[in-house]
XYZ file of N, CA and C in Angstrom:
750
model
N 4.964 8.287 28.871
C 5.929 7.378 28.513
C 5.409 6.838 26.986
N 3.641 6.827 26.768
C 3.258 6.199 25.936
C 3.111 7.402 24.525
N 3.159 8.938 25.211
C 3.320 9.816 24.110
C 4.704 9.667 23.551
N 5.849 8.997 24.027
C 6.669 8.775 23.013
C 6.546 8.059 21.782
N 7.434 8.301 21.175
C 8.121 8.203 19.841
C 9.066 7.169 19.061
N 8.832 6.378 18.599
C 9.879 5.028 17.931
C 10.089 5.674 16.223
N 11.344 6.162 15.815
C 11.312 6.309 14.920
C 11.960 5.527 13.942
N 11.732 4.958 12.694
C 12.147 3.972 12.191
C 12.629 4.717 10.641
N 13.780 4.404 9.760
C 14.452 4.504 8.798
C 14.112 3.271 7.664
N 13.458 4.126 6.437
C 13.559 3.107 5.439
C 13.579 3.502 4.029
N 14.179 2.651 3.263
C 14.456 3.060 1.930
C 12.719 2.716 1.050
N 12.395 3.680 0.502
C 10.620 3.499 -0.091
C 11.191 4.250 -1.132
N 11.246 2.936 -2.696
C 10.755 3.330 -4.256
C 12.245 4.085 -4.160
N 13.519 4.014 -3.633
C 14.780 4.608 -4.015
C 14.652 6.015 -3.216
N 13.925 6.288 -2.152
C 13.708 7.336 -1.392
C 13.996 6.958 -0.053
N 15.131 7.740 0.929
C 15.296 7.510 2.315
C 13.697 8.181 3.063
N 13.166 7.146 3.953
C 11.907 7.781 4.427
C 12.195 7.696 6.036
N 12.027 8.708 7.031
C 12.129 8.463 8.333
C 10.368 8.449 8.950
N 9.941 7.787 9.644
C 8.565 7.220 9.675
C 8.587 7.534 11.294
N 7.850 8.139 11.961
C 7.613 8.163 13.154
C 6.180 7.431 14.403
N 6.187 6.637 15.168
C 5.248 5.816 15.232
C 4.646 6.261 17.066
N 3.616 6.559 17.507
C 3.529 6.782 18.887
C 3.965 4.857 19.803
N 4.439 5.111 20.737
C 4.564 3.752 21.479
C 3.641 3.090 21.974
N 2.504 3.977 22.136
C 1.141 3.387 22.761
C 0.694 2.829 21.533
N 0.512 3.297 19.995
C 0.047 2.395 19.021
C 0.977 1.086 18.611
N 2.418 1.110 18.648
C 3.266 -0.010 18.929
C 3.074 -1.426 19.540
N 2.928 -0.393 20.973
C 2.286 -1.496 21.506
C 0.890 -2.079 21.803
N -0.064 -1.136 21.209
C -1.272 -1.735 21.712
C -2.104 -2.323 20.454
N -1.395 -1.866 19.224
C -1.868 -2.035 18.100
C -0.804 -2.971 17.067
N 0.287 -2.574 16.625
C 0.708 -3.125 15.738
C 1.398 -4.563 16.309
N 1.982 -4.701 17.665
C 2.798 -5.427 18.141
C 1.933 -6.586 18.204
N 0.816 -6.679 18.557
C -0.503 -7.606 18.920
C -1.213 -8.309 17.423
N -0.673 -7.046 16.438
C -1.261 -7.396 15.234
C -0.518 -8.589 14.312
N 1.033 -8.280 14.612
C 2.024 -9.443 14.107
C 2.157 -10.378 14.554
N 2.001 -10.084 15.919
C 1.519 -12.072 16.545
C 0.262 -12.515 15.887
N -0.594 -11.607 15.894
C -1.669 -12.644 15.016
C -1.365 -13.202 14.021
N -0.426 -12.264 12.691
C -0.162 -13.182 11.968
C 0.706 -14.070 12.024
N 1.574 -13.991 12.951
C 2.364 -15.169 13.274
C 1.490 -16.529 13.562
N 0.292 -15.796 14.663
C -0.518 -17.405 15.247
C -1.150 -18.198 13.863
N -1.666 -17.111 12.992
C -2.529 -17.242 11.780
C -1.121 -18.598 11.022
N -0.383 -17.604 10.914
C 0.721 -18.700 10.265
C 1.187 -20.072 10.618
N 1.218 -20.185 12.037
C 1.397 -21.418 12.737
C 0.102 -22.394 12.507
N -0.881 -22.010 12.560
C -2.200 -22.470 12.557
C -2.642 -22.774 10.849
N -2.155 -22.270 10.121
C -2.177 -22.689 8.491
C -1.202 -23.882 8.194
N -0.113 -23.743 8.887
C 1.043 -24.428 8.558
C 1.601 -24.298 6.965
N 1.345 -22.672 6.643
C 2.029 -22.236 5.487
C 2.047 -20.877 5.203
N 2.602 -20.480 4.327
C 2.634 -18.745 4.023
C 1.602 -17.823 4.299
N 1.388 -16.759 5.465
C 0.081 -16.173 5.033
C 0.529 -14.498 4.193
N -0.617 -14.362 3.545
C -0.596 -13.513 2.622
C -1.265 -11.946 3.205
N -0.731 -11.045 3.564
C -2.042 -9.690 4.055
C -1.905 -8.644 3.920
N -2.840 -8.195 3.402
C -3.167 -7.135 2.325
C -3.026 -5.718 3.501
N -2.129 -4.532 3.318
C -2.609 -3.361 3.868
C -3.200 -2.371 2.518
N -4.227 -1.977 2.723
C -4.983 -0.903 1.595
C -5.504 0.203 2.128
N -5.905 0.890 1.498
C -6.334 2.552 1.742
C -6.010 3.478 0.572
N -6.277 4.525 1.298
C -6.374 5.740 -0.253
C -5.176 5.803 0.076
N -4.620 6.882 -1.158
C -3.422 7.529 -1.401
C -3.084 8.260 -0.136
N -1.390 8.353 0.456
C -1.086 9.250 1.220
C -1.661 9.022 2.559
N -2.032 7.356 3.000
C -2.325 7.270 4.522
C -1.496 6.486 4.950
N -0.236 6.425 4.455
C 0.844 5.879 5.258
C 1.204 4.459 4.890
N 0.455 3.409 3.877
C 0.456 2.406 3.933
C 1.901 1.661 4.008
N 2.701 2.532 3.013
C 3.899 1.792 2.899
C 4.825 1.625 3.634
N 5.077 2.664 4.704
C 5.887 2.911 5.541
C 4.823 1.891 7.023
N 3.938 1.553 7.086
C 3.116 0.898 7.919
C 3.384 -0.618 7.697
N 3.410 -0.838 6.446
C 3.616 -2.023 5.863
C 5.289 -2.589 6.285
N 6.334 -1.520 5.861
C 7.700 -1.671 6.315
C 7.672 -2.060 7.938
N 7.081 -1.055 8.660
C 7.206 -1.150 10.210
C 6.913 -2.575 10.993
N 5.481 -2.838 9.957
C 5.381 -4.517 10.412
C 6.058 -5.435 10.095
N 6.600 -5.128 9.016
C 7.875 -6.494 8.382
C 8.925 -6.324 9.659
N 9.167 -4.927 10.077
C 10.325 -4.639 11.359
C 9.579 -5.684 12.347
N 8.564 -5.204 12.598
C 7.918 -5.809 13.972
C 8.085 -7.115 14.152
N 7.436 -7.869 12.929
C 7.002 -9.280 13.227
C 8.841 -9.883 12.904
N 9.405 -9.711 12.680
C 11.028 -10.312 12.435
C 11.480 -10.498 13.953
N 11.048 -9.010 14.773
C 11.884 -8.918 16.018
C 10.747 -9.641 17.138
N 9.428 -9.642 17.124
C 8.601 -10.286 17.861
C 7.998 -11.471 17.678
N 8.350 -11.984 16.528
C 7.398 -13.334 16.314
C 8.812 -14.264 15.752
N 7.866 -15.632 15.461
C 8.993 -16.526 14.789
C 9.000 -17.139 13.516
N 8.238 -16.267 12.934
C 7.943 -16.441 11.434
C 9.116 -14.920 10.859
N 9.382 -15.493 9.614
C 10.078 -14.171 8.952
C 9.002 -13.347 8.288
N 9.148 -12.249 7.516
C 8.376 -11.702 7.361
C 8.756 -10.698 6.233
N 8.186 -10.249 5.073
C 8.840 -9.005 4.245
C 7.607 -8.370 3.598
N 7.498 -7.304 3.680
C 6.394 -5.814 3.023
C 7.308 -5.911 1.718
N 5.904 -5.536 0.876
C 6.104 -5.349 -0.565
C 4.976 -4.391 -0.987
N 5.121 -3.105 -1.983
C 3.905 -2.887 -2.853
C 3.461 -3.264 -4.082
N 2.548 -2.856 -4.442
C 2.151 -2.873 -5.943
C 2.399 -2.182 -6.901
N 3.492 -0.812 -6.434
C 3.469 -0.063 -7.590
C 4.381 -0.511 -8.687
N 4.658 -1.669 -8.499
C 5.473 -1.972 -9.124
C 5.068 -3.125 -10.607
N 3.733 -3.235 -10.493
C 2.570 -3.486 -11.605
C 2.087 -2.172 -12.169
N 2.344 -1.272 -12.006
C 1.670 -0.170 -13.047
C 2.554 -0.615 -14.695
N 1.487 -0.293 -15.935
C 2.246 -0.343 -16.863
C 3.571 0.417 -16.346
N 4.292 0.327 -17.971
C 5.608 1.093 -17.717
C 5.007 2.251 -18.497
N 6.341 3.272 -18.587
C 5.890 4.851 -19.341
C 5.428 4.787 -20.659
N 6.062 3.867 -21.192
C 5.984 3.443 -22.861
C 4.570 3.217 -22.753
N 4.201 2.186 -22.282
C 2.840 2.039 -22.277
C 1.670 3.041 -21.769
N 2.228 4.189 -20.804
C 1.219 4.757 -19.987
C 1.410 6.140 -20.971
N 1.905 6.151 -21.814
C 2.132 7.366 -22.809
C 1.783 7.244 -24.021
N 1.292 5.714 -24.570
C 0.809 5.160 -25.792
C -0.838 4.765 -25.667
N -1.011 4.691 -24.331
C -2.461 4.299 -24.691
C -3.687 5.164 -23.729
N -4.691 5.145 -24.087
C -5.756 6.088 -23.841
C -7.028 4.998 -22.961
N -7.598 5.584 -22.234
C -8.576 5.105 -21.673
C -10.013 6.684 -21.288
N -11.561 5.871 -21.736
C -12.304 6.415 -21.682
C -12.966 7.293 -20.134
N -12.708 8.156 -19.785
C -13.414 8.349 -18.130
C -14.629 9.575 -18.412
N -15.559 9.576 -17.803
C -16.417 10.399 -17.621
C -16.870 11.134 -19.577
N -16.634 9.900 -20.237
C -16.821 10.180 -21.445
C -15.905 10.898 -22.536
N -14.456 10.981 -21.725
C -13.661 12.119 -22.464
C -12.105 10.990 -22.544
N -11.983 10.876 -23.566
C -10.410 10.105 -23.897
C -9.296 11.177 -23.062
N -8.444 9.916 -22.256
C -7.681 10.496 -21.354
C -6.180 9.441 -21.416
N -5.174 9.895 -21.678
C -4.398 9.629 -21.459
C -3.654 8.981 -20.176
N -3.407 7.828 -20.466
C -3.249 6.513 -19.244
C -2.059 7.097 -18.340
N -0.907 8.140 -19.059
C 0.052 8.850 -18.087
C -0.341 10.158 -16.859
N -1.435 10.607 -17.776
C -2.131 11.896 -16.717
C -2.858 11.317 -15.976
N -3.388 9.827 -15.892
C -3.980 9.891 -14.833
C -2.988 8.405 -14.034
N -1.715 8.464 -13.898
C -1.166 7.568 -13.462
C -1.363 7.429 -11.827
N -1.338 6.207 -11.501
C -1.998 5.779 -10.012
C -3.392 5.041 -9.912
N -3.952 5.356 -11.063
C -5.657 4.887 -10.977
C -5.566 3.460 -11.189
N -6.661 3.106 -10.756
C -6.366 1.384 -10.947
C -6.232 1.289 -12.567
N -6.691 1.786 -13.654
C -6.733 1.624 -15.090
C -5.108 1.788 -15.610
N -4.359 2.000 -14.259
C -2.622 2.337 -15.131
C -1.738 0.983 -14.368
N -2.720 0.080 -13.683
C -1.867 -1.178 -13.145
C -2.191 -2.508 -14.457
N -1.173 -3.011 -14.654
C -1.183 -4.299 -15.339
C -1.620 -5.651 -14.262
N -2.935 -5.201 -14.313
C -3.722 -6.060 -13.224
C -3.510 -7.654 -13.273
N -3.542 -8.286 -14.330
C -3.272 -9.806 -14.799
C -1.849 -9.897 -14.347
N -0.952 -9.094 -14.428
C 0.483 -9.335 -14.382
C 0.447 -9.358 -12.508
N -0.341 -8.527 -11.593
C -0.279 -8.303 -10.558
C -1.312 -9.999 -10.269
N -2.161 -10.171 -10.414
C -2.934 -11.235 -10.027
C -1.987 -12.711 -10.361
N -1.162 -12.750 -11.557
C -0.614 -14.174 -11.780
C 0.137 -13.765 -10.898
N 0.904 -12.922 -10.318
C 1.833 -12.765 -9.425
C 1.471 -13.549 -7.534
N 0.514 -12.854 -7.483
C -0.069 -13.028 -5.929
C -0.542 -14.246 -6.328
N -0.897 -15.116 -7.338
C -1.305 -16.713 -7.096
C 0.000 -17.280 -7.000
N 1.013 -17.213 -7.726
C 2.477 -17.911 -7.520
C 2.398 -17.536 -6.258
N 2.586 -16.711 -5.838
C 3.262 -16.072 -4.266
C 2.088 -16.879 -3.177
N 1.329 -17.416 -3.401
C 0.555 -18.106 -2.358
C 1.273 -19.471 -2.557
N 1.692 -19.930 -3.294
C 2.169 -21.626 -3.221
C 3.528 -21.606 -3.355
N 4.620 -20.530 -3.376
C 5.906 -20.647 -3.907
C 6.905 -19.327 -3.454
N 8.330 -19.407 -3.687
C 8.736 -17.836 -3.838
C 9.008 -17.513 -5.143
N 9.152 -16.083 -5.016
C 8.663 -15.633 -6.385
C 9.784 -14.465 -6.594
N 10.075 -13.752 -7.602
C 10.736 -12.490 -7.394
C 9.624 -11.610 -7.667
N 9.885 -10.257 -7.230
C 8.458 -9.594 -7.398
C 8.758 -8.278 -7.987
N 8.105 -7.123 -8.702
C 8.186 -5.819 -9.801
C 8.577 -5.219 -8.137
N 9.400 -3.848 -8.455
C 9.257 -2.630 -7.769
C 9.259 -1.383 -8.564
N 9.162 -0.149 -8.025
C 9.235 0.642 -8.394
C 9.873 1.802 -8.050
N 10.796 2.541 -8.988
C 12.064 3.284 -8.721
C 11.447 4.774 -9.370
N 11.294 5.299 -7.826
C 10.603 7.006 -8.296
C 12.115 7.957 -8.545
N 13.131 7.580 -8.723
C 14.025 8.143 -9.009
C 14.063 8.336 -10.815
N 13.746 7.039 -11.345
C 13.295 7.169 -12.905
C 11.918 7.120 -13.178
N 10.568 7.423 -11.894
C 9.830 7.205 -12.064
C 8.835 5.884 -13.180
N 9.531 5.015 -13.150
C 8.831 3.657 -13.473
C 9.482 2.583 -12.991
N 8.574 1.613 -13.605
C 8.682 0.149 -12.597
C 9.951 -0.369 -13.182
N 10.457 -1.419 -12.263
C 11.715 -2.376 -12.637
C 11.048 -3.588 -12.700
N 10.884 -4.551 -13.253
C 10.298 -6.024 -13.252
C 11.404 -6.988 -12.291
N 10.808 -7.576 -11.509
C 11.382 -9.008 -10.910
C 12.818 -8.256 -10.141
N 12.769 -7.304 -9.226
C 13.976 -7.059 -8.408
C 14.099 -7.759 -7.185
N 12.541 -8.079 -6.101
C 12.828 -8.491 -5.178
C 12.280 -10.278 -5.506
N 12.948 -10.691 -4.380
C 13.180 -12.094 -4.198
C 11.956 -12.347 -2.994
N 10.876 -12.834 -2.840
C 9.842 -13.366 -1.702
C 10.102 -14.456 -1.498
N 10.447 -14.655 0.279
C 10.775 -16.019 0.436
C 9.916 -16.109 1.793
N 9.434 -15.000 2.690
C 8.966 -14.957 3.949
C 7.831 -15.789 4.356
N 7.542 -16.092 5.595
C 6.436 -16.913 6.115
C 5.186 -15.926 5.994
N 5.673 -14.859 6.236
C 4.244 -13.418 6.299
C 4.754 -12.467 5.485
N 3.895 -12.737 4.311
C 4.104 -11.540 3.181
C 2.635 -10.313 3.557
N 3.680 -9.232 3.540
C 2.422 -8.198 3.767
C 2.595 -7.129 2.199
N 1.425 -7.376 1.993
C 1.272 -6.409 0.454
C 0.383 -5.223 0.895
N 1.232 -4.077 0.265
C 0.454 -2.734 0.465
C 0.049 -2.316 -1.324
N -1.138 -1.685 -1.090
C -1.790 -0.909 -2.316
C -2.932 -0.279 -2.328
N -3.274 0.822 -2.791
C -4.416 1.589 -3.004
C -5.591 0.435 -3.075
N -5.113 -0.346 -4.077
C -6.525 -1.327 -4.734
C -6.701 -2.099 -4.336
N -5.940 -2.850 -3.516
C -6.129 -4.051 -2.860
C -7.480 -4.580 -2.352
N -8.194 -3.793 -2.184
C -9.613 -4.139 -1.522
C -10.176 -3.323 -2.126
N -10.346 -3.149 -3.562
C -11.190 -2.285 -4.523
C -12.635 -3.417 -5.100
N -13.537 -3.041 -4.489
C -14.802 -3.702 -4.878
C -15.620 -3.311 -6.203
N -14.417 -3.863 -7.430
C -14.934 -3.595 -8.704
C -14.491 -4.969 -9.319
N -14.917 -5.256 -10.575
C -14.522 -6.180 -11.555
C -13.148 -6.472 -11.111
N -12.884 -7.745 -11.722
C -11.135 -8.233 -11.366
C -10.579 -7.963 -10.385
N -10.770 -6.079 -9.981
C -10.060 -6.292 -8.704
C -10.248 -7.075 -7.453
N -11.788 -7.382 -7.284
C -12.272 -7.718 -6.118
C -11.624 -9.371 -6.132
N -11.336 -10.100 -7.141
C -10.718 -11.208 -7.515
C -9.495 -11.438 -6.514
N -8.748 -10.459 -6.496
C -7.658 -10.546 -5.268
C -7.752 -10.775 -3.888
N -9.140 -10.719 -3.244
C -9.646 -11.136 -2.034
C -9.208 -12.579 -1.684
N -9.539 -13.224 -2.260
C -9.110 -15.008 -2.401
C -7.728 -15.163 -1.749
N -6.892 -14.536 -2.151
C -5.653 -14.755 -1.747
C -5.061 -14.339 -0.380
N -6.036 -13.443 0.183
C -5.871 -12.597 1.207
C -6.252 -13.411 2.569
N -5.302 -13.882 3.557
C -5.812 -14.224 4.470
C -5.738 -13.176 5.904
N -5.363 -12.300 5.652
C -6.315 -11.170 6.748
C -5.783 -9.686 5.690
N -6.937 -8.963 5.959
C -6.721 -7.270 5.536
C -6.975 -6.298 6.277
N -6.194 -5.217 6.235
C -5.899 -4.329 7.175
C -6.593 -3.001 5.987
N -7.192 -1.672 6.326
C -7.822 -0.879 5.785
C -7.383 0.328 6.125
N -6.477 1.168 5.954
C -6.031 2.598 6.694
C -6.983 4.143 6.363
N -7.776 4.788 6.791
C -8.305 5.647 6.651
C -7.557 7.061 7.234
N -7.915 8.153 6.494
C -7.598 9.175 6.836
C -8.669 10.271 6.770
N -8.508 11.655 7.167
C -9.212 12.630 6.778
C -8.685 12.974 5.547
N -9.794 14.062 4.109
C -8.958 13.855 3.237
C -8.069 14.893 2.913
N -7.914 16.338 3.685
C -7.263 17.320 3.621
C -5.806 16.667 4.092
N -5.709 15.759 5.263
C -4.740 15.474 5.620
C -3.830 14.660 4.420
N -4.754 13.351 3.649
C -4.057 13.163 2.610
C -3.590 14.008 1.715
N -4.194 14.781 1.450
C -3.951 15.887 0.245
C -2.287 16.475 0.790
N -2.539 17.074 1.816
C -1.137 17.611 2.437
C -0.335 16.619 2.088
N -0.207 15.313 2.330
C 0.860 14.803 2.241
C 1.262 14.530 0.839
N 0.541 13.839 0.027
C 0.474 13.472 -1.024
C 1.276 14.655 -2.192
N 0.993 16.122 -2.003
C 1.410 16.886 -2.332
C 2.984 17.217 -2.022
N 3.043 16.798 -0.531
C 4.459 17.153 -0.273
C 5.283 15.998 -0.885
N 4.751 14.523 -1.269
C 5.510 13.776 -1.890
C 5.809 13.810 -3.229
N 4.896 14.232 -4.200
C 4.868 15.090 -5.446
C 6.522 15.951 -5.386
N 6.062 16.883 -4.487
C 7.057 17.978 -4.684
C 8.590 17.187 -3.801
N 8.294 15.941 -3.434
C 10.224 15.485 -3.049
C 10.326 14.542 -4.559
N 9.725 14.279 -5.181
C 9.669 13.605 -6.370
C 9.776 14.647 -7.487
N 9.900 15.513 -7.281
C 10.454 16.513 -8.362
C 9.589 17.829 -9.305
N 8.422 17.433 -8.916
C 7.804 18.510 -9.214
C 7.117 19.796 -8.387
N 7.026 20.649 -9.137
C 7.093 22.046 -8.771
C 5.984 22.056 -7.764
N 6.074 23.323 -6.979
C 4.671 23.149 -6.241
C 3.359 23.434 -6.831
N 3.429 24.185 -7.733
C 2.028 24.398 -8.457
C 1.460 23.196 -9.514
N 2.500 22.367 -9.654
C 2.757 21.330 -10.385
C 1.968 20.274 -9.761
N 2.253 19.913 -8.607
C 2.233 18.713 -7.758
C 0.924 18.967 -7.239
N 0.189 19.959 -6.808
C -0.739 20.115 -6.093
C -2.034 20.486 -7.239
N -1.747 20.499 -8.524
C -2.549 20.308 -9.924
C -2.827 18.875 -9.824
N -1.760 18.484 -10.077
C -1.774 16.855 -10.573
C -2.153 16.108 -8.930
N -2.532 16.036 -7.882
C -2.907 15.563 -6.746
C -4.295 16.216 -6.650
N -4.718 17.031 -7.297
C -6.276 17.242 -7.131
C -6.968 16.888 -8.380
N -6.201 16.714 -9.582
C -6.871 15.955 -10.721
C -6.735 14.511 -10.278
N -6.143 14.017 -10.145
C -5.888 12.356 -9.794
C -5.762 11.887 -8.907
N -5.047 12.283 -7.913
C -4.973 11.868 -6.924
C -6.586 11.642 -5.731
N -6.899 13.270 -5.841
C -8.265 13.333 -5.059
C -9.516 12.677 -5.552
N -9.424 12.210 -6.797
C -10.749 11.328 -7.363
C -10.340 9.847 -7.359
N -9.037 9.605 -6.619
C -8.669 8.190 -6.526
C -9.082 7.946 -5.043
N -9.243 8.586 -4.065
C -9.392 8.504 -2.628
C -11.067 8.421 -2.552
N -11.333 9.437 -3.347
C -13.251 9.032 -3.111
C -13.245 7.447 -3.730
N -12.827 6.919 -4.784
C -12.957 6.204 -5.472
C -13.146 4.938 -4.524
N -11.508 4.914 -3.867
C -11.141 3.720 -2.855
C -11.682 3.794 -1.432
N -12.186 4.711 -0.808
C -13.337 5.029 0.272
C -14.528 4.654 -0.502
N -14.743 4.433 -1.100
C -16.803 4.241 -1.414
C -16.303 3.200 -2.150
N -15.798 2.673 -2.633
C -15.794 1.078 -2.933
C -14.617 0.187 -3.053
N -15.421 -0.575 -1.712
C -14.347 -1.309 -1.187
C -14.807 -2.370 -0.048
N -13.993 -4.041 -0.002
C -14.423 -4.885 0.283
C -14.401 -4.544 1.608
N -14.708 -5.402 2.541
C -14.683 -5.611 3.887
C -13.419 -5.987 4.507
N -12.684 -5.062 5.473
C -11.623 -5.763 5.643
C -11.811 -6.388 7.305
N -10.379 -7.057 7.777
C -11.000 -7.550 9.163
C -10.316 -6.239 10.236
N -9.547 -5.284 9.744
C -9.190 -4.175 10.681
C -9.173 -3.103 9.697
N -9.881 -2.204 10.470
C -9.979 -0.876 10.197
C -9.214 0.172 10.854
N -8.486 0.664 10.494
C -7.146 2.156 11.321
C -7.354 3.310 10.734
N -7.908 4.652 11.628
C -7.929 5.609 11.029
C -6.733 6.505 11.936
N -6.237 6.743 10.889
C -4.760 7.700 11.174
C -4.802 9.017 11.516
N -4.879 9.542 12.689
C -5.320 11.109 12.986
C -4.140 11.799 12.682
N -4.421 13.247 12.389
C -3.435 14.303 11.906
C -2.194 14.521 12.807
N -1.910 13.843 13.833
C -0.975 13.968 14.506
C 0.255 12.543 14.517
N -0.722 11.651 13.584
C 0.027 10.257 13.549
C -0.337 9.437 14.301
N -1.197 9.398 15.184
C -1.768 8.465 15.964
C -2.779 7.791 15.426
N -3.225 6.372 15.786
C -3.871 5.741 15.067
C -5.328 4.970 15.967
N -6.551 4.735 15.357
C -7.525 4.337 16.121
C -7.855 2.808 15.622
N -8.214 2.291 16.389
C -8.951 1.250 15.491
C -10.351 1.443 15.325
N -10.939 1.545 14.120
C -12.329 1.860 14.182
C -13.242 0.683 14.286
N -14.165 1.101 15.227
C -15.197 0.381 15.857
C -15.225 -0.116 17.361
N -13.730 0.334 17.771
C -13.434 -0.009 18.935
C -13.487 1.394 20.205
């Protein structure tokens, strides 16, 4: 029975995505987790903000959407899941601005997805506003490969925010921790992450060689940075190659 899977269908950045989770993980990890969020919300008497962080390719987006679904079914609180990809700089900016990395001037568009390609101030202001009221949130469209401002209205009692850099222990980024009521960090072995990311790039329109080149040039470096420079979390989950999850430390 516990080896059975439950299938979820999500729309992620304009793509229809099917995600499968083991019933054991849903019953033993994810339903108790959303019930914890609900209890925190009831005790606090206000909106709860949850961060789902981890390296690219770890399944943060679908996990956040699955948690949204479970919370809306198994708790008395309304839940919404959103990502931070809508806070990338737009393509015009990325194609006209540079950053110095390892002594080399690099076009931001060539490292899209790294922390430097996000408009941190805009994200910080939005999360600050979210703490105190209902707001419009920006999204990302993978069909046009660009941000779309203020397209998601957030009024949920539990707001789950997912993103690579939410627990980054570097100047500015670490300041986001003050807004988080509960944090989850998801890990996986690097080979699994690389394979998942390559498949994602191919689905997004890149050829196989171009996808592999981009992932190894940009995403692999981001994975190392995210794993080595992170703040403490409230729960760490390890995603195994077969899709099962383990609570680290248990």
